[in-house]
Amino acid sequence: MPTNHNRPHAPRVGVWIQGALGDIATTMMVGALAIRQGLNSTVGMVTRIPPMDALDLASLDQLVFGGIDIKPSSLRESALAVHRSSRTFSHDTLQGVLPGLEAIEADILSDRDFSWRLRAPHDNAMPLADVVARMREHIRAFRARHALDHVVAVNLVSAEPRAPESDALQRLDAFTAAIAADRKDLITSSMCGTHAAFLEGCSYINFTPNAGAGFPAMQELAERERLPYYGNDGKTGETLVKTVLAPMFAWRNLQVMSWEGVNMLGNNDGATLHDPDNRVNKIHNKESVLKEILGYNPHAGVDINYVPSLGDWKTAWDLIHFRGFLDVPMTMQFTWQGCDSILAAPLVLDMVRLSEFAARHGEHGAMRHLSGFFKNPIGVNEMAMHLQFDMLTQYARRHLRQAGKKEIGGSVA
Ligand SMILES: NC(=O)c1ccc[n+]([C@@H]2O[C@H](COP(=O)([O-])OP(=O)(O)OC[C@H]3O[C@@H](n4cnc5c(N)ncnc54)[C@H](O)[C@@H]3O)[C@@H](O)[C@H]2O)c1
């Protein structure tokens, strides 16, 4: 049994990252080290506000990072590149964490064989069964090397094209058969990563717009292995604001006629999403939140444009055209200028802590209390941010009650 939560010491928690050299992954590791060393505060982490801060969550000191990527690079290089292109962390922070990043380096593997295109499945010769076996070996070795009590797998790979509908997505036996038959036209690389993670007893978070654990075959496996999971597609910018603002229009009976959004970003994610095949899931996730909150579908368009000079700094410009009493039309516009990785990285740390906590408490299946972290939350139709946040605070309070703890202004008695 890969998970051992009965040890008397504070658990050592592995964070196994698919896409470990990307901007979010790099920023997350830089951030965790910087906070550990007292170089930066924990602002931006939801688990540091009440009542979540009163839960017995793993501390950042307990986290051990590792993972895979397809880029032939190093964590040090990735951190220098993020610093150069976006200046999101200071030179002092970077210098302070470099020795820590170098210590993680041995646990970050680069493997081109973990990449193929659904449209050109024969580009990659390694059979899927071998891909999954190798991914599993990597997780197993990581767990053994660091004597980890539990591993949380996090999907942070680039956006992938949407896999075609097939039985492989519907049933675990068909998924397993598709792996055995090397059906790279049906199965994406990050699906193999999810499969490997569940088979190795990991809890699982999918921050990407990719399939993750959002399809029945993978949920069947997670249920069989009694593991907690959640996703899809982190909610960090435009959609976050949308799901906070849209309830206001609903509560005032102001009818939204059009809600148009243009997103401009210049990081690797922006470059990947420039390809129409790669942005299908993302656009769908961004568009679908309004119907659930408003109860009708306004005219809504979402554009994603790649603007290299912006680096990791995303600009979202939204125009909301609505009408009020006597059908008078009015307009609201907002401009969101956020740094993508700085918004995303602390949420991933939050969810790693909450996933390990869930696993330690024997919880399995979809962690619906994490819905507020995602654009397309699995098994939750509620899209309004405040109600999703309530789900998280209620979850925390239930656990605090069960543990006989009282919340007092953010501390615990
Ligand atoms: N930043 C945000 O606010 C935000 C919000 C929601 C979702 N996301 C999603 O999070 C993911 C990561 O974002 P990012 O900005 O770090 O992107 P990024 O492009 O900087 O990083 C992605 C990394 O994944 C690697 N990769 C690609 N295919 C792989 C594979 N098959 N196996 C292993 N590694 C692979 C790439 O080499 C790259 O290093 C993207 O899918 C993005 O759409 C980001």
PDB file of C-alpha atoms in Angstrom, residues 46 52 204-208 229-237 239-241 243-244 285 288-289 292-293 347 350-351 354-355 365-396:
ATOM      1  CA  VAL A  46      -6.067  30.569   0.603  1.00  0.00           C
ATOM      2  CA  MET A  52      -8.613  26.931   6.583  1.00  0.00           C
ATOM      3  CA  TYR A 204      -4.483  14.180  -7.944  1.00  0.00           C
ATOM      4  CA  ILE A 205      -5.033  17.789  -8.962  1.00  0.00           C
ATOM      5  CA  ASN A 206      -5.478  18.917 -12.558  1.00  0.00           C
ATOM      6  CA  PHE A 207      -4.830  22.647 -12.888  1.00  0.00           C
ATOM      7  CA  THR A 208      -4.903  22.495 -16.705  1.00  0.00           C
ATOM      8  CA  TYR A 229      -8.905  14.115  -6.951  1.00  0.00           C
ATOM      9  CA  TYR A 230     -10.054  17.390  -8.442  1.00  0.00           C
ATOM     10  CA  GLY A 231      -9.903  19.814 -11.425  1.00  0.00           C
ATOM     11  CA  ASN A 232     -10.228  21.192 -14.078  1.00  0.00           C
ATOM     12  CA  ASP A 233      -8.566  24.390 -15.258  1.00  0.00           C
ATOM     13  CA  GLY A 234      -7.449  26.765 -12.514  1.00  0.00           C
ATOM     14  CA  LYS A 235      -9.572  29.888 -12.019  1.00  0.00           C
ATOM     15  CA  THR A 236      -7.109  32.717 -11.566  1.00  0.00           C
ATOM     16  CA  GLY A 237      -8.029  35.765 -13.650  1.00  0.00           C
ATOM     17  CA  THR A 239     -13.089  33.870 -15.034  1.00  0.00           C
ATOM     18  CA  LEU A 240     -12.481  34.516 -11.334  1.00  0.00           C
ATOM     19  CA  VAL A 241     -13.700  38.098 -11.751  1.00  0.00           C
ATOM     20  CA  THR A 243     -17.854  34.489 -11.310  1.00  0.00           C
ATOM     21  CA  VAL A 244     -17.711  37.198  -8.654  1.00  0.00           C
ATOM     22  CA  ASN A 285     -14.447  26.533 -19.710  1.00  0.00           C
ATOM     23  CA  SER A 288     -19.757  28.168 -19.780  1.00  0.00           C
ATOM     24  CA  VAL A 289     -19.760  29.821 -16.321  1.00  0.00           C
ATOM     25  CA  GLU A 292     -25.032  28.619 -14.691  1.00  0.00           C
ATOM     26  CA  ILE A 293     -24.982  31.891 -12.726  1.00  0.00           C
ATOM     27  CA  LEU A 347      -3.447  27.924  -5.295  1.00  0.00           C
ATOM     28  CA  ASP A 350      -3.144  25.222  -1.243  1.00  0.00           C
ATOM     29  CA  MET A 351      -4.618  22.286  -3.109  1.00  0.00           C
ATOM     30  CA  LEU A 354      -5.823  20.121   1.071  1.00  0.00           C
ATOM     31  CA  SER A 355      -5.440  16.955  -1.032  1.00  0.00           C
ATOM     32  CA  GLY A 365     -13.516  10.858  -4.958  1.00  0.00           C
ATOM     33  CA  ALA A 366     -14.110  14.389  -6.246  1.00  0.00           C
ATOM     34  CA  MET A 367     -13.067  17.053  -3.706  1.00  0.00           C
ATOM     35  CA  ARG A 368     -16.008  19.335  -4.469  1.00  0.00           C
ATOM     36  CA  HIS A 369     -14.992  21.766  -1.728  1.00  0.00           C
ATOM     37  CA  LEU A 370     -12.169  22.806  -4.095  1.00  0.00           C
ATOM     38  CA  SER A 371     -14.633  23.959  -6.779  1.00  0.00           C
ATOM     39  CA  GLY A 372     -13.768  27.651  -6.257  1.00  0.00           C
ATOM     40  CA  PHE A 373     -10.244  26.974  -7.501  1.00  0.00           C
ATOM     41  CA  PHE A 374     -11.453  25.891 -10.964  1.00  0.00           C
ATOM     42  CA  LYS A 375     -13.174  27.204 -14.077  1.00  0.00           C
ATOM     43  CA  ASN A 376     -14.777  23.838 -14.769  1.00  0.00           C
ATOM     44  CA  PRO A 377     -15.166  22.145 -11.376  1.00  0.00           C
ATOM     45  CA  ILE A 378     -15.871  18.423 -11.554  1.00  0.00           C
ATOM     46  CA  GLY A 379     -19.388  17.459 -10.419  1.00  0.00           C
ATOM     47  CA  VAL A 380     -20.370  20.986  -9.334  1.00  0.00           C
ATOM     48  CA  ASN A 381     -22.819  23.155 -11.269  1.00  0.00           C
ATOM     49  CA  GLU A 382     -22.546  26.069  -8.854  1.00  0.00           C
ATOM     50  CA  MET A 383     -20.276  28.622 -10.532  1.00  0.00           C
ATOM     51  CA  ALA A 384     -20.762  31.684  -8.281  1.00  0.00           C
ATOM     52  CA  MET A 385     -17.470  32.262  -6.475  1.00  0.00           C
ATOM     53  CA  HIS A 386     -18.944  33.174  -3.068  1.00  0.00           C
ATOM     54  CA  LEU A 387     -20.988  29.949  -2.914  1.00  0.00           C
ATOM     55  CA  GLN A 388     -17.996  27.884  -3.965  1.00  0.00           C
ATOM     56  CA  PHE A 389     -15.911  29.576  -1.286  1.00  0.00           C
ATOM     57  CA  ASP A 390     -18.645  28.702   1.247  1.00  0.00           C
ATOM     58  CA  MET A 391     -18.201  25.041   0.314  1.00  0.00           C
ATOM     59  CA  LEU A 392     -14.541  25.281   1.282  1.00  0.00           C
ATOM     60  CA  THR A 393     -15.140  27.088   4.565  1.00  0.00           C
ATOM     61  CA  GLN A 394     -17.933  24.665   5.513  1.00  0.00           C
ATOM     62  CA  TYR A 395     -15.604  21.743   4.809  1.00  0.00           C
ATOM     63  CA  ALA A 396     -12.936  23.317   7.018  1.00  0.00           C
TER      64      ALA A 396
END
